[in-house]
CSV table of C-alpha atoms and ligand atoms in Angstrom, one decimal:
chain,number,residue,atom,x,y,z
C,1,UNK,CA,0.0,0.0,0.0
C,2,UNK,CA,1.2,3.5,-0.8
C,3,UNK,CA,1.7,6.0,2.0
C,4,UNK,CA,0.5,8.9,-0.2
C,5,UNK,CA,-2.3,10.7,1.6
C,6,UNK,CA,-5.7,10.5,0.0
C,7,UNK,CA,-6.4,12.8,-3.0
C,8,UNK,CA,-8.7,15.5,-1.8
C,9,UNK,CA,-11.6,16.5,-4.1
C,10,UNK,CA,-14.5,18.6,-3.3
C,11,UNK,CA,-15.6,22.0,-2.2
C,12,UNK,CA,-14.3,25.0,-0.2
C,13,UNK,CA,-16.9,27.4,1.1
C,14,UNK,CA,-14.3,30.1,0.9
C,15,UNK,CA,-15.8,33.1,-0.9
C,16,UNK,CA,-16.7,36.6,0.2
C,17,UNK,CA,-20.4,36.9,0.8
C,18,UNK,CA,-23.1,35.4,2.9
C,19,UNK,CA,-22.3,31.8,4.0
C,20,UNK,CA,-24.6,29.0,2.9
C,21,UNK,CA,-27.5,27.7,5.0
C,22,UNK,CA,-27.3,24.4,6.8
C,23,UNK,CA,-30.0,23.0,4.5
C,24,UNK,CA,-27.9,23.9,1.5
C,25,UNK,CA,-24.8,22.3,2.9
C,26,UNK,CA,-26.7,19.1,3.5
C,27,UNK,CA,-27.8,19.1,-0.1
C,28,UNK,CA,-24.1,19.6,-1.0
C,29,UNK,CA,-23.0,16.7,1.1
C,30,UNK,CA,-25.5,14.4,-0.5
C,31,UNK,CA,-24.4,15.4,-4.0
C,32,UNK,CA,-20.8,15.0,-3.0
C,33,UNK,CA,-21.4,11.5,-1.7
C,34,UNK,CA,-23.4,10.5,-4.8
C,35,UNK,CA,-20.7,11.9,-7.1
C,36,UNK,CA,-17.6,10.7,-5.1
C,37,UNK,CA,-16.2,14.0,-3.9
C,38,UNK,CA,-14.6,13.5,-0.5
C,39,UNK,CA,-13.8,16.9,1.1
C,40,UNK,CA,-15.6,20.0,2.4
C,41,UNK,CA,-13.7,22.9,3.8
C,42,UNK,CA,-15.4,25.4,6.0
C,43,UNK,CA,-13.8,28.8,5.3
C,44,UNK,CA,-16.5,31.5,4.6
C,45,UNK,CA,-14.6,34.8,4.4
C,46,UNK,CA,-17.6,36.6,6.0
C,47,UNK,CA,-18.0,34.4,9.0
C,48,UNK,CA,-16.5,37.0,11.4
C,49,UNK,CA,-15.1,34.3,13.7
C,50,UNK,CA,-13.3,32.6,10.8
C,51,UNK,CA,-11.4,35.8,9.8
C,52,UNK,CA,-12.0,39.3,11.1
C,53,UNK,CA,-12.6,38.1,14.7
C,54,UNK,CA,-10.7,34.9,14.5
C,55,UNK,CA,-9.7,35.0,18.2
C,56,UNK,CA,-13.3,34.9,19.4
C,57,UNK,CA,-14.7,31.5,20.3
C,58,UNK,CA,-18.1,30.5,18.9
C,59,UNK,CA,-21.2,31.1,21.0
C,60,UNK,CA,-23.3,28.1,22.1
C,61,UNK,CA,-25.7,28.6,19.2
C,62,UNK,CA,-22.9,28.9,16.6
C,63,UNK,CA,-21.2,25.9,18.1
C,64,UNK,CA,-24.2,23.7,17.7
C,65,UNK,CA,-24.6,24.9,14.1
C,66,UNK,CA,-21.0,24.0,13.4
C,67,UNK,CA,-21.4,20.7,15.1
C,68,UNK,CA,-24.4,20.0,13.0
C,69,UNK,CA,-22.4,20.6,9.8
C,70,UNK,CA,-19.6,18.3,11.1
C,71,UNK,CA,-22.2,15.6,11.9
C,72,UNK,CA,-23.7,15.9,8.5
C,73,UNK,CA,-20.3,15.5,6.8
C,74,UNK,CA,-19.7,12.4,8.9
C,75,UNK,CA,-23.1,11.0,7.9
C,76,UNK,CA,-22.2,11.4,4.2
C,77,UNK,CA,-18.6,10.2,4.6
C,78,UNK,CA,-17.2,13.6,3.7
C,79,UNK,CA,-13.9,14.8,5.2
C,80,UNK,CA,-14.6,18.0,7.1
C,81,UNK,CA,-11.8,20.7,7.3
C,82,UNK,CA,-12.1,23.7,9.6
C,83,UNK,CA,-10.1,26.6,8.3
C,84,UNK,CA,-9.1,29.6,10.3
C,85,UNK,CA,-7.8,32.8,8.7
C,86,UNK,CA,-5.9,34.8,11.4
C,87,UNK,CA,-3.7,36.8,9.0
C,88,UNK,CA,-5.4,40.2,9.1
C,89,UNK,CA,-4.0,41.1,12.5
C,90,UNK,CA,-2.0,38.2,14.0
C,91,UNK,CA,1.3,38.9,15.6
C,92,UNK,CA,3.2,35.6,14.8
C,93,UNK,CA,5.7,36.0,17.6
C,94,UNK,CA,3.1,36.7,20.3
C,95,UNK,CA,2.6,33.7,22.6
C,96,UNK,CA,-0.9,35.1,23.3
C,97,UNK,CA,-1.9,34.8,19.6
C,98,UNK,CA,-0.3,31.3,19.3
C,99,UNK,CA,-2.4,30.3,22.3
C,100,UNK,CA,-5.5,31.8,20.8
C,101,UNK,CA,-5.0,29.7,17.7
C,102,UNK,CA,-4.9,26.6,19.8
C,103,UNK,CA,-7.9,27.6,21.9
C,104,UNK,CA,-9.9,28.2,18.8
C,105,UNK,CA,-9.0,24.9,17.2
C,106,UNK,CA,-9.6,23.1,20.5
C,107,UNK,CA,-13.1,24.5,20.5
C,108,UNK,CA,-13.8,23.2,17.0
C,109,UNK,CA,-12.1,19.9,17.7
C,110,UNK,CA,-14.4,19.4,20.7
C,111,UNK,CA,-17.3,19.8,18.2
C,112,UNK,CA,-16.0,17.0,16.1
C,113,UNK,CA,-13.5,18.5,13.6
C,114,UNK,CA,-10.5,16.4,12.9
C,115,UNK,CA,-8.8,18.2,10.0
C,116,UNK,CA,-7.6,21.8,9.9
C,117,UNK,CA,-6.3,24.6,7.7
C,118,UNK,CA,-4.6,27.9,8.2
C,119,UNK,CA,-5.3,30.5,5.5
C,120,UNK,CA,-3.0,33.5,4.9
C,121,UNK,CA,-4.6,34.7,1.7
C,122,UNK,CA,-5.7,38.3,1.1
C,123,UNK,CA,-3.8,39.8,4.1
C,124,UNK,CA,-1.3,42.6,4.5
C,125,UNK,CA,2.1,41.3,3.6
C,126,UNK,CA,3.9,43.7,6.0
C,127,UNK,CA,5.3,42.1,9.2
C,128,UNK,CA,4.8,43.5,12.7
C,129,UNK,CA,8.0,45.0,14.1
C,130,UNK,CA,8.0,42.3,16.9
C,131,UNK,CA,7.9,39.6,14.2
C,132,UNK,CA,10.8,41.2,12.2
C,133,UNK,CA,12.9,40.8,15.3
C,134,UNK,CA,12.2,37.0,15.3
C,135,UNK,CA,12.1,36.1,11.6
C,136,UNK,CA,13.8,37.2,8.4
C,137,UNK,CA,10.6,36.7,6.3
C,138,UNK,CA,6.9,36.4,6.5
C,139,UNK,CA,7.1,32.9,5.1
C,140,UNK,CA,9.4,31.8,8.0
C,141,UNK,CA,7.1,33.4,10.5
C,142,UNK,CA,4.0,31.7,9.1
C,143,UNK,CA,5.8,28.4,8.8
C,144,UNK,CA,7.0,28.5,12.4
C,145,UNK,CA,3.5,29.3,13.8
C,146,UNK,CA,1.8,26.7,11.5
C,147,UNK,CA,4.3,24.0,12.4
C,148,UNK,CA,3.8,24.6,16.1
C,149,UNK,CA,0.0,24.5,15.7
C,150,UNK,CA,0.3,21.4,13.5
C,151,UNK,CA,2.3,19.5,16.1
C,152,UNK,CA,-0.2,20.5,18.8
C,153,UNK,CA,-3.2,19.3,16.6
C,154,UNK,CA,-1.4,16.0,15.9
C,155,UNK,CA,-1.0,15.4,19.7
C,156,UNK,CA,-4.7,15.6,20.0
C,157,UNK,CA,-5.7,14.1,16.6
C,158,UNK,CA,-2.9,11.8,15.4
C,159,UNK,CA,-4.5,11.3,12.0
C,160,UNK,CA,-5.3,15.0,11.4
C,161,UNK,CA,-4.6,16.3,7.9
C,162,UNK,CA,-3.4,19.9,7.9
C,163,UNK,CA,-3.6,22.4,5.0
C,164,UNK,CA,-2.1,25.9,4.5
C,165,UNK,CA,-2.9,28.8,2.1
C,166,UNK,CA,0.2,31.0,1.4
C,167,UNK,CA,0.1,34.8,1.1
C,168,UNK,CA,1.2,34.6,-2.5
C,169,UNK,CA,-1.1,31.9,-3.8
C,170,UNK,CA,-0.8,32.3,-7.5
C,171,UNK,CA,2.0,32.7,-10.1
C,172,UNK,CA,1.4,36.3,-10.6
C,173,UNK,CA,1.6,37.1,-6.9
C,174,UNK,CA,4.8,35.0,-6.5
C,175,UNK,CA,6.4,36.8,-9.5
C,176,UNK,CA,5.7,40.2,-8.0
C,177,UNK,CA,7.2,39.0,-4.7
C,178,UNK,CA,4.0,39.5,-2.8
C,179,UNK,CA,4.7,38.2,0.7
C,180,UNK,CA,8.4,38.8,0.3
C,181,UNK,CA,11.3,37.6,-1.8
C,182,UNK,CA,11.6,33.8,-2.2
C,183,UNK,CA,8.4,33.3,-0.1
C,184,UNK,CA,7.6,30.0,-1.7
C,185,UNK,CA,11.0,28.4,-1.5
C,186,UNK,CA,11.4,29.5,2.1
C,187,UNK,CA,7.9,28.1,2.8
C,188,UNK,CA,8.8,24.8,1.0
C,189,UNK,CA,11.9,24.4,3.1
C,190,UNK,CA,10.4,25.4,6.5
C,191,UNK,CA,6.8,24.2,6.5
C,192,UNK,CA,6.3,20.7,7.9
C,193,UNK,CA,6.5,18.2,5.0
C,194,UNK,CA,3.0,16.7,5.8
C,195,UNK,CA,1.2,20.1,5.5
C,196,UNK,CA,-0.4,20.6,2.1
C,197,UNK,CA,-0.2,24.0,0.4
C,198,UNK,CA,-2.9,25.6,-1.7
C,199,UNK,CA,-2.4,27.2,-5.1
C,200,UNK,CA,-4.8,28.8,-7.6
C,201,UNK,CA,-2.6,28.5,-10.7
C,202,UNK,CA,-0.9,31.3,-12.5
C,203,UNK,CA,-3.7,33.7,-11.7
C,204,UNK,CA,-6.3,34.0,-8.9
C,205,UNK,CA,-8.8,32.8,-11.6
C,206,UNK,CA,-6.7,30.7,-14.0
C,207,UNK,CA,-8.0,30.1,-17.4
C,208,UNK,CA,-5.6,27.2,-17.9
C,209,UNK,CA,-3.4,25.2,-15.5
C,210,UNK,CA,-0.7,23.0,-17.0
C,211,UNK,CA,1.4,20.0,-15.9
C,212,UNK,CA,4.7,21.9,-16.3
C,213,UNK,CA,3.5,24.8,-14.2
C,214,UNK,CA,2.4,22.5,-11.5
C,215,UNK,CA,5.7,20.5,-11.5
C,216,UNK,CA,7.8,23.7,-11.3
C,217,UNK,CA,5.8,24.8,-8.3
C,218,UNK,CA,6.0,21.3,-6.7
C,219,UNK,CA,9.7,21.5,-6.9
C,220,UNK,CA,9.8,25.0,-5.4
C,221,UNK,CA,7.4,24.0,-2.5
C,222,UNK,CA,8.9,20.5,-2.1
C,223,UNK,CA,5.4,19.0,-2.2
C,224,UNK,CA,2.5,18.5,-4.6
C,225,UNK,CA,0.3,21.6,-4.6
C,226,UNK,CA,-3.3,21.4,-3.6
C,227,UNK,CA,-5.5,23.2,-6.1
C,228,UNK,CA,-7.7,26.0,-4.7
C,229,UNK,CA,-9.9,26.1,-7.7
C,230,UNK,CA,-11.5,29.6,-8.3
C,231,UNK,CA,-12.7,28.9,-11.9
C,232,UNK,CA,-16.4,29.2,-10.9
C,233,UNK,CA,-16.0,31.8,-8.1
C,234,UNK,CA,-18.1,34.9,-8.7
C,235,UNK,CA,-17.7,36.9,-5.6
C,236,UNK,CA,-15.5,39.4,-7.5
C,237,UNK,CA,-18.3,40.3,-9.9
C,238,UNK,CA,-21.9,40.5,-8.7
C,239,UNK,CA,-23.3,40.6,-12.3
C,240,UNK,CA,-22.0,37.2,-13.3
C,241,UNK,CA,-22.1,33.6,-12.3
C,242,UNK,CA,-20.5,30.6,-13.9
C,243,UNK,CA,-22.3,27.4,-14.8
C,244,UNK,CA,-19.9,26.2,-17.5
C,245,UNK,CA,-17.9,22.9,-17.1
C,246,UNK,CA,-14.8,22.3,-15.2
C,247,UNK,CA,-12.2,22.9,-17.9
C,248,UNK,CA,-8.8,24.3,-18.9
C,249,UNK,CA,-6.9,21.6,-17.0
C,250,UNK,CA,-5.7,18.4,-18.5
C,251,UNK,CA,-6.6,15.1,-16.8
C,252,UNK,CA,-2.8,14.3,-16.3
C,253,UNK,CA,-2.7,17.2,-13.8
C,254,UNK,CA,-4.4,15.0,-11.2
C,255,UNK,CA,-1.1,13.0,-10.7
C,256,UNK,CA,0.7,16.3,-10.0
C,257,UNK,CA,-1.7,17.5,-7.3
C,258,UNK,CA,-2.6,16.7,-3.7
C,259,UNK,CA,-6.2,17.5,-4.6
C,260,UNK,CA,-8.7,19.8,-6.2
C,261,UNK,CA,-11.1,21.9,-4.1
C,262,UNK,CA,-13.5,24.2,-5.8
C,263,UNK,CA,-14.4,27.6,-4.3
C,264,UNK,CA,-17.5,28.2,-6.4
C,265,UNK,CA,-20.3,30.7,-7.0
C,266,UNK,CA,-21.6,32.4,-3.9
C,267,UNK,CA,-25.2,31.4,-4.7
C,268,UNK,CA,-25.4,27.8,-3.7
C,269,UNK,CA,-28.0,26.6,-6.3
C,270,UNK,CA,-25.9,27.8,-9.2
C,271,UNK,CA,-23.1,25.3,-8.6
C,272,UNK,CA,-24.7,22.1,-9.9
C,273,UNK,CA,-22.8,21.9,-13.2
C,274,UNK,CA,-19.4,23.1,-11.8
C,275,UNK,CA,-19.5,20.3,-9.1
C,276,UNK,CA,-21.0,17.6,-11.3
C,277,UNK,CA,-18.3,18.1,-14.0
C,278,UNK,CA,-15.5,18.4,-11.4
C,279,UNK,CA,-16.5,15.0,-10.0
C,280,UNK,CA,-16.4,13.5,-13.5
C,281,UNK,CA,-13.1,15.1,-14.2
C,282,UNK,CA,-11.6,13.6,-11.1
C,283,UNK,CA,-13.1,10.1,-11.5
C,284,UNK,CA,-13.4,9.2,-15.1
C,285,UNK,CA,-10.6,7.8,-17.2
C,286,UNK,CA,-9.6,8.8,-20.7
C,287,UNK,CA,-10.0,12.0,-22.7
C,288,UNK,CA,-11.8,14.8,-21.0
C,289,UNK,CA,-14.4,16.6,-23.1
C,290,UNK,CA,-15.6,19.5,-21.0
C,291,UNK,CA,-18.3,20.7,-23.3
C,292,UNK,CA,-19.8,17.2,-23.6
C,293,UNK,CA,-19.7,16.8,-19.8
C,294,UNK,CA,-21.4,20.2,-19.5
C,295,UNK,CA,-24.3,19.2,-21.8
C,296,UNK,CA,-24.8,16.0,-19.8
C,297,UNK,CA,-24.7,17.9,-16.5
C,298,UNK,CA,-27.2,20.4,-17.9
C,299,UNK,CA,-29.5,17.5,-18.6
C,300,UNK,CA,-29.3,16.4,-15.0
C,301,UNK,CA,-29.8,20.0,-13.9
C,302,UNK,CA,-32.9,20.5,-16.1
C,303,UNK,CA,-35.5,19.1,-13.5
C,304,UNK,CA,-34.5,21.9,-11.1
C,305,UNK,CA,-36.0,24.3,-13.7
C,306,UNK,CA,-39.5,23.0,-13.5
C,307,UNK,CA,-41.9,25.9,-13.6
C,308,UNK,CA,-45.5,26.6,-12.6
C,309,UNK,CA,-46.2,27.7,-16.2
C,310,UNK,CA,-44.7,27.0,-19.7
C,311,UNK,CA,-41.7,24.6,-19.5
C,312,UNK,CA,-38.1,25.5,-19.9
C,313,UNK,CA,-36.7,23.1,-22.5
C,314,UNK,CA,-33.2,21.6,-22.7
C,315,UNK,CA,-32.4,23.8,-25.6
C,316,UNK,CA,-33.5,26.9,-23.7
C,317,UNK,CA,-31.3,25.9,-20.8
C,318,UNK,CA,-28.3,25.4,-23.1
C,319,UNK,CA,-28.7,28.9,-24.5
C,320,UNK,CA,-29.1,30.3,-21.0
C,321,UNK,CA,-26.2,28.3,-19.5
C,322,UNK,CA,-24.0,29.4,-22.4
C,323,UNK,CA,-24.7,33.0,-21.5
C,324,UNK,CA,-23.2,32.5,-18.0
C,325,UNK,CA,-20.5,30.0,-18.9
C,326,UNK,CA,-17.0,30.6,-17.7
C,327,UNK,CA,-14.9,33.7,-16.8
C,328,UNK,CA,-12.9,33.7,-20.0
C,329,UNK,CA,-15.5,32.4,-22.5
C,330,UNK,CA,-19.1,32.2,-23.3
C,331,UNK,CA,-20.6,29.0,-24.4
C,332,UNK,CA,-21.1,28.4,-28.2
C,333,UNK,CA,-24.7,29.4,-28.4
C,334,UNK,CA,-24.1,32.6,-26.6
C,335,UNK,CA,-21.1,33.3,-28.7
C,336,UNK,CA,-23.2,32.9,-31.8
C,337,UNK,CA,-25.8,35.2,-30.5
C,338,UNK,CA,-23.1,37.8,-29.8
C,339,UNK,CA,-21.7,37.5,-33.3
C,340,UNK,CA,-25.1,37.8,-34.9
C,341,UNK,CA,-25.9,40.9,-32.9
C,342,UNK,CA,-22.6,42.6,-33.7
C,343,UNK,CA,-23.0,41.8,-37.4
C,344,UNK,CA,-26.5,43.2,-37.5
C,345,UNK,CA,-25.4,46.4,-35.8
C,346,UNK,CA,-22.7,47.0,-38.3
C,347,UNK,CA,-24.1,46.0,-41.6
C,348,UNK,CA,-27.6,46.6,-43.2
C,349,UNK,CA,-29.7,43.8,-41.6
C,350,UNK,CA,-31.7,43.7,-44.9
C,351,UNK,CA,-28.6,42.4,-46.6
C,352,UNK,CA,-28.4,39.5,-44.0
C,353,UNK,CA,-31.8,37.9,-43.9
C,354,UNK,CA,-30.6,34.6,-42.5
C,355,UNK,CA,-28.6,36.3,-39.7
C,356,UNK,CA,-31.6,38.4,-38.9
C,357,UNK,CA,-33.9,35.4,-38.6
C,358,UNK,CA,-31.5,33.7,-36.4
C,359,UNK,CA,-31.0,36.8,-34.2
C,360,UNK,CA,-34.8,37.1,-33.9
C,361,UNK,CA,-35.2,33.5,-32.9
C,362,UNK,CA,-32.4,33.4,-30.4
C,363,UNK,CA,-33.1,36.8,-28.7
C,364,UNK,CA,-36.8,35.9,-28.4
C,365,UNK,CA,-36.1,32.5,-27.0
C,366,UNK,CA,-33.5,33.8,-24.5
C,367,UNK,CA,-35.7,36.6,-23.3
C,368,UNK,CA,-38.6,34.2,-22.9
C,369,UNK,CA,-36.4,31.8,-21.0
C,370,UNK,CA,-35.3,34.6,-18.7
C,371,UNK,CA,-38.9,35.6,-18.1
C,372,UNK,CA,-39.9,32.1,-17.3
C,373,UNK,CA,-37.3,31.8,-14.6
C,374,UNK,CA,-39.7,33.9,-12.5
C,375,UNK,CA,-42.0,30.9,-12.6
C,376,UNK,CA,-39.5,28.4,-11.2
C,377,UNK,CA,-40.8,26.1,-8.5
C,378,UNK,CA,-37.3,26.1,-7.0
C,379,UNK,CA,-37.5,29.6,-5.5
C,380,UNK,CA,-34.0,29.8,-4.2
C,381,UNK,CA,-32.7,29.0,-7.7
C,382,UNK,CA,-34.8,31.8,-9.1
C,383,UNK,CA,-33.7,34.2,-6.4
C,384,UNK,CA,-30.1,33.4,-7.1
C,385,UNK,CA,-30.7,34.1,-10.8
C,386,UNK,CA,-33.1,36.9,-11.0
C,387,UNK,CA,-30.7,40.0,-11.0
C,388,UNK,CA,-28.8,38.4,-13.9
C,389,UNK,CA,-31.9,37.4,-15.8
C,390,UNK,CA,-33.3,40.9,-15.4
C,391,UNK,CA,-30.2,42.5,-16.7
C,392,UNK,CA,-29.9,40.1,-19.6
C,393,UNK,CA,-33.5,40.6,-20.7
C,394,UNK,CA,-33.0,44.4,-20.5
C,395,UNK,CA,-30.0,44.2,-22.8
C,396,UNK,CA,-31.6,41.8,-25.2
C,397,UNK,CA,-34.7,44.0,-25.4
C,398,UNK,CA,-32.7,47.1,-26.2
C,399,UNK,CA,-30.7,45.3,-28.9
C,400,UNK,CA,-33.9,43.9,-30.5
C,401,UNK,CA,-35.2,47.5,-30.7
C,402,UNK,CA,-32.0,48.8,-32.3
C,403,UNK,CA,-31.7,46.0,-34.8
C,404,UNK,CA,-35.4,46.2,-35.7
C,405,UNK,CA,-35.2,49.9,-36.2
C,406,UNK,CA,-32.3,49.4,-38.6
C,407,UNK,CA,-34.5,47.2,-40.7
C,408,UNK,CA,-37.0,50.1,-41.3
C,409,UNK,CA,-36.8,52.1,-44.5
C,410,UNK,CA,-34.4,55.1,-44.1
C,411,UNK,CA,-33.7,54.4,-40.4
C,412,UNK,CA,-30.4,52.4,-40.8
C,413,UNK,CA,-28.1,55.1,-39.3
C,414,UNK,CA,-30.5,56.9,-37.0
C,415,UNK,CA,-29.8,56.9,-33.3
C,416,UNK,CA,-32.0,54.3,-31.5
C,417,UNK,CA,-34.3,55.3,-28.6
C,418,UNK,CA,-36.2,53.2,-26.1
C,419,UNK,CA,-38.7,54.4,-23.6
C,420,UNK,CA,-37.6,51.5,-21.3
C,421,UNK,CA,-33.9,52.4,-21.3
C,422,UNK,CA,-33.7,56.0,-19.9
C,423,UNK,CA,-30.7,57.9,-18.6
C,424,UNK,CA,-29.9,57.4,-14.9
C,425,UNK,CA,-32.4,54.5,-14.4
C,426,UNK,CA,-30.7,52.4,-17.1
C,427,UNK,CA,-26.9,51.8,-16.6
C,428,UNK,CA,-27.0,54.6,-14.0
C,429,UNK,CA,-25.2,55.2,-10.7
C,430,UNK,CA,-21.8,56.2,-9.5
C,431,UNK,CA,-20.2,52.8,-10.2
C,432,UNK,CA,-21.4,52.9,-13.8
C,433,UNK,CA,-20.1,56.5,-14.2
C,434,UNK,CA,-16.7,55.6,-12.7
C,435,UNK,CA,-16.4,52.6,-15.0
C,436,UNK,CA,-16.8,55.0,-18.0
C,437,UNK,CA,-13.7,57.0,-17.0
C,438,UNK,CA,-11.1,54.4,-18.0
C,439,UNK,CA,-11.1,52.1,-21.0
C,440,UNK,CA,-9.4,48.7,-20.8
C,441,UNK,CA,-7.3,47.8,-23.8
C,442,UNK,CA,-6.9,44.3,-25.2
C,443,UNK,CA,-3.5,44.0,-23.5
C,444,UNK,CA,-5.1,44.7,-20.1
C,445,UNK,CA,-3.8,48.3,-19.7
C,446,UNK,CA,-6.1,51.2,-19.1
C,447,UNK,CA,-6.3,54.5,-21.0
C,448,UNK,CA,-8.4,57.6,-20.0
C,449,UNK,CA,-11.7,57.6,-21.9
C,450,UNK,CA,-12.4,60.5,-24.1
C,451,UNK,CA,-15.0,61.9,-21.6
C,452,UNK,CA,-17.8,64.3,-22.1
C,453,UNK,CA,-18.4,65.3,-18.5
C,454,UNK,CA,-22.2,64.7,-18.1
C,455,UNK,CA,-24.2,64.3,-15.0
Y,501,GDL,C1,-9.4,35.0,-3.6
Y,501,GDL,C2,-9.7,34.5,-2.3
Y,501,GDL,C3,-11.1,33.8,-2.3
Y,501,GDL,C4,-12.0,34.4,-3.3
Y,501,GDL,C5,-11.4,34.3,-4.6
Y,501,GDL,C6,-12.3,34.8,-5.8
Y,501,GDL,C7,-8.1,32.6,-2.6
Y,501,GDL,C8,-7.1,31.7,-2.0
Y,501,GDL,N1,-8.7,33.6,-1.8
Y,501,GDL,O1,-8.3,35.6,-3.8
Y,501,GDL,O2,-11.6,33.8,-1.0
Y,501,GDL,O3,-13.3,33.8,-3.2
Y,501,GDL,O4,-10.2,35.0,-4.7
Y,501,GDL,O5,-12.6,36.1,-5.7
Y,501,GDL,O6,-8.5,32.4,-3.7
């Protein structure tokens, strides 16, 4: 038998925003058990006692809620990891803070937790003067405190698995020396060999992750990285969500990793396809065809879209899902819709009858599908979707008006007007105005927009 620790696959509740409800987590554990995902990590950024007030112990009510989650994971044979994120204000050299870490984990251990994680992502990378006197680098300080806590945990839980999220947790951060020079090699050298280290790829949200990148990192950190997978996270953009397939990583990468844990969309009901396809990616052999896996997962998801009125069909769901696919790409149906729209806004629609017919069919179907979401029986799913469906309908409606106007005799180049898209109430507000000040170029740089100052 090999001594390699089990490959971790599953979910991190590790985003900014409201944590999930107990009922949602129970649904998650059932899915995970059905699909063969083995790990759930509790790390909601906005649980105050996980991060901003990490020293505070959980109240009696909070403790029983946490205990109920741990019990539910046990019942579904899911490994539960409790993560603590003390980095915002910890003084690594302070014995009082080291004791606080132990007290906090002791409390959660008493509730049934056996595996733990320390997170040092999204924290200031400046060291406290007292720490500078003790260590040459942030990496050394974090490794020392983590090793000490790890040994303490192991005395109480000899089989505990322990995870760690570094301050530079992607290639871009490491290259810019976020966390200090040589952070990862110092960490690799000093952190206890049995502690797994998280990594999100070259970026926080990585379009692709390759085997060579992963091997290079493994060499630097002297262990296989554990993938903190942000591909479907949407906490950084409230207008989007991602229901596309797990993709952009070859199957061979699994051999190079300690595990893959997905930190997904904030809205629990939107994660069906991401998790379903992740589970297949982890378990199936042979070539990985993400788009095919996506279509199959959508078929399984379709019953969640039962309505009290006219049905949402599989084709509707594909068009809708393609509109909220992945961070770096739309699905093929949505891409076609975009191309048709762009074409009809730049040429005379009368010269492209086929494109016009397709545009009419798709926009009408997508708008109707968005409208039908309001009739979903699964209300939490509708509530998770409705801001996005509203916005998409509004844009489609405006574009239909503009394209249709262009088909009228003599109106091709006239400005388009809509009584439903008025200044201030449509695309209004300070954020929208601020966004207009800078234009992002294709290479990612920003230039000042040619502004007409308007209120
Ligand atoms: C992050 C945060 C994570 C957040 C994600 C997407 C890590 C390690 N930390 O940087 O909590 O959800 O980006 O915004 O990814």
